[in-house]
Structure formats: structure tokens, C-alpha cells
Coordinates of C-alpha atoms and ligand atoms in Angstrom, one line a residue:
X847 CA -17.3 -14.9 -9.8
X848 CA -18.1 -12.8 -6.5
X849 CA -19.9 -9.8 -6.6
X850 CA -20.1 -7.2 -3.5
X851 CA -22.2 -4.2 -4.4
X852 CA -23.6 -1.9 -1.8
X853 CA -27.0 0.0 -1.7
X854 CA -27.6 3.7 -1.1
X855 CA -30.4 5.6 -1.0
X856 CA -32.6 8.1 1.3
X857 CA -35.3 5.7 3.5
X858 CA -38.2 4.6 2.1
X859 CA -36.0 4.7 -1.7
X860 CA -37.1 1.4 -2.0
X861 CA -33.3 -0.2 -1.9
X862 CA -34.6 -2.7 0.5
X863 CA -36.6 -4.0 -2.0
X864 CA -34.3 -3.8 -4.7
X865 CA -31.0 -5.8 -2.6
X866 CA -34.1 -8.5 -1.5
X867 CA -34.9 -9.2 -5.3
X868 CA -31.0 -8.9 -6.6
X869 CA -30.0 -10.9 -3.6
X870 CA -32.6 -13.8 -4.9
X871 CA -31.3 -13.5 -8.5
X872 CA -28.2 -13.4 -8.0
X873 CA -28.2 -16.4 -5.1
X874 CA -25.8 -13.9 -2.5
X875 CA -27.2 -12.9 0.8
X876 CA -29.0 -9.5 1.3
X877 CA -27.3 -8.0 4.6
X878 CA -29.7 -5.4 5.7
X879 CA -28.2 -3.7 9.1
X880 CA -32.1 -2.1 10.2
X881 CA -33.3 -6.2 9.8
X882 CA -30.3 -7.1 11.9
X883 CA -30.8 -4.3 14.3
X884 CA -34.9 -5.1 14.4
X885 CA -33.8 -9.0 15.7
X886 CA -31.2 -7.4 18.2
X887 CA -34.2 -5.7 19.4
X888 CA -36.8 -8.6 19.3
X889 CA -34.1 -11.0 21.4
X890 CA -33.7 -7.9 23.9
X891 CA -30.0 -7.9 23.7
X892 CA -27.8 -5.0 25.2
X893 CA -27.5 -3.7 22.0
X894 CA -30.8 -4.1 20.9
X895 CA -31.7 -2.0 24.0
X896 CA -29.3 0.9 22.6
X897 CA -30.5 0.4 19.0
X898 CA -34.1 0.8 20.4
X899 CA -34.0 4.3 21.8
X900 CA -32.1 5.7 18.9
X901 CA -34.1 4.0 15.8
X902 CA -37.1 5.3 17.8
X903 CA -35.9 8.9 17.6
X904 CA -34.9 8.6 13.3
X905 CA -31.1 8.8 14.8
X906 CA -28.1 6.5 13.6
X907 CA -27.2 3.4 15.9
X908 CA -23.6 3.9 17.6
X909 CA -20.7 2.8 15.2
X910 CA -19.0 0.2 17.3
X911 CA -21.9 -1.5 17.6
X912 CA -23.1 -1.3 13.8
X913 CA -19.7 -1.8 12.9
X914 CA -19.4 -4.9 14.9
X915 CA -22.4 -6.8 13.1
X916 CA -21.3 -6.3 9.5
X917 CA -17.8 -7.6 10.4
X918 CA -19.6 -11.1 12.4
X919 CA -21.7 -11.4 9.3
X920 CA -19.1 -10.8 6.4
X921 CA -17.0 -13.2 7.7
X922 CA -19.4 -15.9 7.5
X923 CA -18.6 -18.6 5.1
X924 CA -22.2 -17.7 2.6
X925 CA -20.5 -14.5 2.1
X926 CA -17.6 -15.9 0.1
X927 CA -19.3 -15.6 -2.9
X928 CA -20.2 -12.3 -2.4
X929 CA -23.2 -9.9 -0.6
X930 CA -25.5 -7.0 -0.9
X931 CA -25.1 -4.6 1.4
X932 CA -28.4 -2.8 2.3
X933 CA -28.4 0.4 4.7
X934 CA -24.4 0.2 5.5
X935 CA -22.4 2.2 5.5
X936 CA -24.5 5.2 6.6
X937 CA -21.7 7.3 8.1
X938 CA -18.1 8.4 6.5
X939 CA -17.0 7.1 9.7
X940 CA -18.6 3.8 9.3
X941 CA -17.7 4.0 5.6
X942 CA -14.0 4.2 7.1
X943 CA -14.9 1.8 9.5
X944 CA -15.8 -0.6 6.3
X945 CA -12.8 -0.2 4.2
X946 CA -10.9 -1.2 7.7
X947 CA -13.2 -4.4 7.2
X948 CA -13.0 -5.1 3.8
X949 CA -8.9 -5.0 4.1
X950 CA -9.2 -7.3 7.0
X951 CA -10.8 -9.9 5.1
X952 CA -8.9 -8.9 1.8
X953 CA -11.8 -8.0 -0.5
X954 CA -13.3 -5.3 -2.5
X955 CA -16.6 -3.4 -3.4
X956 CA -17.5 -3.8 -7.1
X957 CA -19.9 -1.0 -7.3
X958 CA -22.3 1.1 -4.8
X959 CA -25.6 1.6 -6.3
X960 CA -27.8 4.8 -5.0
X961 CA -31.3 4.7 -5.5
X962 CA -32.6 8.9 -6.3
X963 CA -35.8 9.7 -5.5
X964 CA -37.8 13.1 -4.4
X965 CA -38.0 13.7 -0.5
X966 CA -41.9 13.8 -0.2
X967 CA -42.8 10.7 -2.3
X968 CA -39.8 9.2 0.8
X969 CA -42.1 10.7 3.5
X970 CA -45.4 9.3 2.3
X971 CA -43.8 5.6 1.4
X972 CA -42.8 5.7 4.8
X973 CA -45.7 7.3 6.5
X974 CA -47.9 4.9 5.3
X975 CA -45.7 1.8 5.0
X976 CA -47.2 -1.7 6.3
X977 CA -45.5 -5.1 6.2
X978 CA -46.8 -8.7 7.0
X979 CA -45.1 -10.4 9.8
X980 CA -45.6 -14.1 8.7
X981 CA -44.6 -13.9 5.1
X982 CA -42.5 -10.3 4.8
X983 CA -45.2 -8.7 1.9
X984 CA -45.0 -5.1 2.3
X985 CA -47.5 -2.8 1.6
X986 CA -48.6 1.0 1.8
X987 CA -51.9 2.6 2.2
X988 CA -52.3 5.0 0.1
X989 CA -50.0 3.0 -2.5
X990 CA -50.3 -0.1 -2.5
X991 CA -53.3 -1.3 0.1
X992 CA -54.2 -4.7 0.7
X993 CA -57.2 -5.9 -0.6
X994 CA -58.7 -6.0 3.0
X995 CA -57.6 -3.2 5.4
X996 CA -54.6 -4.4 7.6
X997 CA -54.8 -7.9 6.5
X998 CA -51.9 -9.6 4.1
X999 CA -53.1 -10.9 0.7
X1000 CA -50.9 -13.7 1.0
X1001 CA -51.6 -15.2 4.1
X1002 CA -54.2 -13.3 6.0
X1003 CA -52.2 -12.4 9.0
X1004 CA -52.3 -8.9 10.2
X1005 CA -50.2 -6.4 8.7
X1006 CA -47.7 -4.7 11.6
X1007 CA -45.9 -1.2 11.1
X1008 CA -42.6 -0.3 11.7
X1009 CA -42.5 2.0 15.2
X1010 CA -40.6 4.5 13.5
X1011 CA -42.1 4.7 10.4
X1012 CA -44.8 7.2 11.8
X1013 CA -44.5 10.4 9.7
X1014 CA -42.5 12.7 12.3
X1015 CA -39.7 10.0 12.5
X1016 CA -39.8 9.7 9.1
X1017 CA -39.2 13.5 8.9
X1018 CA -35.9 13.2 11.0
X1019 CA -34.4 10.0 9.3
X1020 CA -34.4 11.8 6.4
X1021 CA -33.0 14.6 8.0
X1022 CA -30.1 11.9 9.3
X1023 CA -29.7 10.5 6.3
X1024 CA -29.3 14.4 4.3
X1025 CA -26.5 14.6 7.1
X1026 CA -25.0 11.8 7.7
X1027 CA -25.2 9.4 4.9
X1028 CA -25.3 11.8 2.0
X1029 CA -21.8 12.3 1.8
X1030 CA -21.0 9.3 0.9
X1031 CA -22.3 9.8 -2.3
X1032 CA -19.5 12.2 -3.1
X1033 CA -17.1 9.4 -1.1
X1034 CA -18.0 6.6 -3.5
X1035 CA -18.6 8.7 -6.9
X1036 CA -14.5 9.6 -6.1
X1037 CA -13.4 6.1 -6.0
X1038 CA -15.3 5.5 -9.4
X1039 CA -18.3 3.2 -7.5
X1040 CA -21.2 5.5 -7.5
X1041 CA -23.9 4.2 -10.2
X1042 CA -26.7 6.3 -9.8
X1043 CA -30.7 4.3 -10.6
X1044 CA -34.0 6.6 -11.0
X1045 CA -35.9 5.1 -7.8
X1046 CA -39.2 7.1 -8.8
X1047 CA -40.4 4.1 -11.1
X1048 CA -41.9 1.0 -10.7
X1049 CA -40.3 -1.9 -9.0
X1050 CA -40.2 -3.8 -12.1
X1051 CA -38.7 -0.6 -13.7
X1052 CA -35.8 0.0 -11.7
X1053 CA -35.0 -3.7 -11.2
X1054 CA -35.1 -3.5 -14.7
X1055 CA -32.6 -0.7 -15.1
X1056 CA -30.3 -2.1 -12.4
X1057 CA -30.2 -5.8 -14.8
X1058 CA -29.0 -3.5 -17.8
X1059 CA -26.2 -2.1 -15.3
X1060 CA -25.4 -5.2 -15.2
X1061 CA -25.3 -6.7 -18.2
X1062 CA -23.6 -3.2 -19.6
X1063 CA -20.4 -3.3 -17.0
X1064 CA -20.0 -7.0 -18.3
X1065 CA -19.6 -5.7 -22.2
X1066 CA -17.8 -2.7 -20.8
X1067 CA -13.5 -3.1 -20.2
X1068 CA -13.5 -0.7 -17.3
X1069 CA -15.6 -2.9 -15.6
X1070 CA -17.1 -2.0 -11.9
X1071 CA -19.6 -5.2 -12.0
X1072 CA -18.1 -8.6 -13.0
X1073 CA -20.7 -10.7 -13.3
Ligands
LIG43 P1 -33.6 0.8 7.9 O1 -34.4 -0.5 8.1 O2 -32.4 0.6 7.0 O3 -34.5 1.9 7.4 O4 -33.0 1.3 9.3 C1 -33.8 1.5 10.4 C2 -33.0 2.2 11.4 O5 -32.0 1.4 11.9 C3 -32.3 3.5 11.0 O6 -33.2 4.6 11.0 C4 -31.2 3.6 12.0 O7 -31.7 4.1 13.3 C5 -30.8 2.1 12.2 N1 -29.8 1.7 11.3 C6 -29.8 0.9 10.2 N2 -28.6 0.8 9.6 C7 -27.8 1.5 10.4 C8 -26.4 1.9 10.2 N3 -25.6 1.4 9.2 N4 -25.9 2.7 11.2 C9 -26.6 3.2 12.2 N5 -27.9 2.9 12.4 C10 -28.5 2.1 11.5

């Protein structure tokens, strides 16, 4: 059985997290457009060049472009069982842009789950947000340091921020996300998708709560996720 669910959430809401761990449970790949945007940038592509400037300054990455890479990548054959989608759609033009898609390669979303959590706690996970290159364990400062400053627990390489999770862009990506990707919420909760998860709890927690989602929709006859 396939399952396609979508994440939503303000950045920093911890759905990155949250699409990582269901996308290891549930053995479907995580598609996460800022990672797929990060490589564009690392293999200095064109579009990795455009991406740059605008992630830089908290704004969206130009829809042909995003639109583009989520249709190469959900037509690939590991999708056929099904994906998490993790930062897309992030636009009602690119949630337009998606249904386009998802007609295209005659399938359908089973359920769009928004993570809700209060704009400072967003600010300061961002703000002080660290990751390890080698092995991908993130961090935050104030939250959750490292046992040695800057160095991963894991594997002892040095931990690396993201350039726009300084606290000014973090300020205006939220501010893009209230404008732009907000309105989805309303979008989805009209076509009977929109689950909504408490994000201000532990990881555990809320992975917790999303299983229970799960296991609810499969006793439940108006089903949204059939798994
Ligand atoms: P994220 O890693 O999801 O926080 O995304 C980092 C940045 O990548 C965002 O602030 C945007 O600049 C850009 N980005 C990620 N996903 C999209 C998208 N669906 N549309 C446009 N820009 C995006």
C-alpha cells in the first residue's frame, strides 16, 4: 500500500525531522526541496546559482525551477511506493503547480500533516541551529549543545551552520512562510487533508502522536492514511 503524505509547518517546526524519522519507518524516501536546493548549490549549477541569492535573503526559490525538481524526482521508480514530501509545496501557485504533477503521474496525496508551533521558539531553533556534515546529527546551542562546543557527538567532525539560519534571516522566512505558505493550510483543510500535530513537544512526542494518526485513520472508514 502507497502512502504520499506531505509536511507543513513554519521553519525550524521540526518537520524535517519528523519526514527523516517517518520516511525510515515507513521505508519511502523523504523528499526535502531545501536539501535538494543545498546540493544544486554545492554542484554550482545554474540553478543553484539562482537558489543561492534567494535562500540567502529568507525568500522562496522561483517556481519553475522548484517545480521542475519535484517532478524529476517523483517520477523516479523509489517513489512508486510512495514519498514524504518535506518543504513543498510552499506557494498556492506551486501547490497548483503540484496537483498539475500529481495528475500527470496519476496519483494522489493521502494526507498533509502541519506541524503548529509558536513563532519565537521557530526563531531561536533556528538562530541557534547546528548540524554535522559527516553524519547529518543536528544540534542547537542553547537546546540541545554538543557535549564539546562545535564538535559532533557522533563522530567528532565540526559542526557547520546553515548560511541562512542566522537570526535576521530567520526573521524573514518566517515572514515568507506567514505569506506565502500559510495559505495552504486553509487550501488543504478544504480538500479534507489538513491533520494538524502539536510541534512544541519532544521529538519522541510528536513522532509519537503522528504514529497514533496513523494507526487511527487505519480503524477509521473515512480514511485519509491507508497504511
Ligand atoms: P528549508 O531547508 O526547507 O528550510 O528551505 C531552505 C530554503 O530553501 C527556503 O528558505 C527557501 O529559500 C528554499 N526553498 C525550500 N523549499 C522551497 C520551495 N518549495 N519553494 C521555494 N523555495 C524553497
Amino acid at each position: 500500500m502507497s502512502i504520499r503524505v506531505l509536511f507543513l509547518g513554519g521553519p525550524g517546526s521540526g518537520k524535517g525531522t519528523q519526514a527523516s524519522i517517518l520516511s525510515r519507518t515507513l521505508n519511502i524516501p523523504h523528499i526535502d526541496t531545501g536539501s535538494l536546493l543545498r546540493d544544486e548549490i554545492a554542484t554550482c549549477s545554474e540553478n543553484g546559482k539562482i537558489a543561492k541569492d534567494r535562500i540567502d535573503n529568507g525568500q522562496l526559490v522561483p517556481f519553475q525551477i522548484v517545480v521542475s525538481m519535484i517532478k524529476d524526482r517523483l517520477s523516479r521508480t523509489d517513489c512508486e511506493e510512495g514519498f514524504i514530501l518535506d518543504g513543498f509545496p510552499r506557494s498556492l501557485e506551486q501547490a497548483e503547480g503540484f496537483e498539475q504533477i500529481l495528475k500527470e503521474l496519476n496519483i494522489k496525496i493521502d494526507a498533509v500533516l502541519n506541524i503548529n508551533i509558536p513563532e519565537d521558539i521557530l526563531i531561536a531553533r533556528m538562530a541557534y541551529r547546528k548540524s554535522c556534515p559527516s553524519c547529518g546529527e543536528k544540534y542547537n546551542t542553547k537546546l540541545k549543545p554538543s557535549k564539546q562546543d562545535n564538535i559532533c557527538d557522533n563522530c567528532n567532525s565540526a559542526l557547520t551552520q546553515r548560511t541562512d539560519d542566522s537570526e535576521e534571516t530567520a526573521v524573514k522566512r518566517i515572514q515568507t512562510y506567514k505569506k506565502e505558505t500559510e495559505p495552504l493550510i486553509t487550501y488543504y483543510h478544504d480538500q479534507n487533508l489538513m491533520i494538524n500535530i502539536d510541534g512544541n513537544q519532544s521529538i519522541e512526542k510528536i513522532f509519537n502522536d503522528i504514529l497514533n494518526l496513523f494507526n487511527e485513520e487505519k480503524n477509521n472508514d473515512n480514511k485519509k492514511i491507508k497504511a
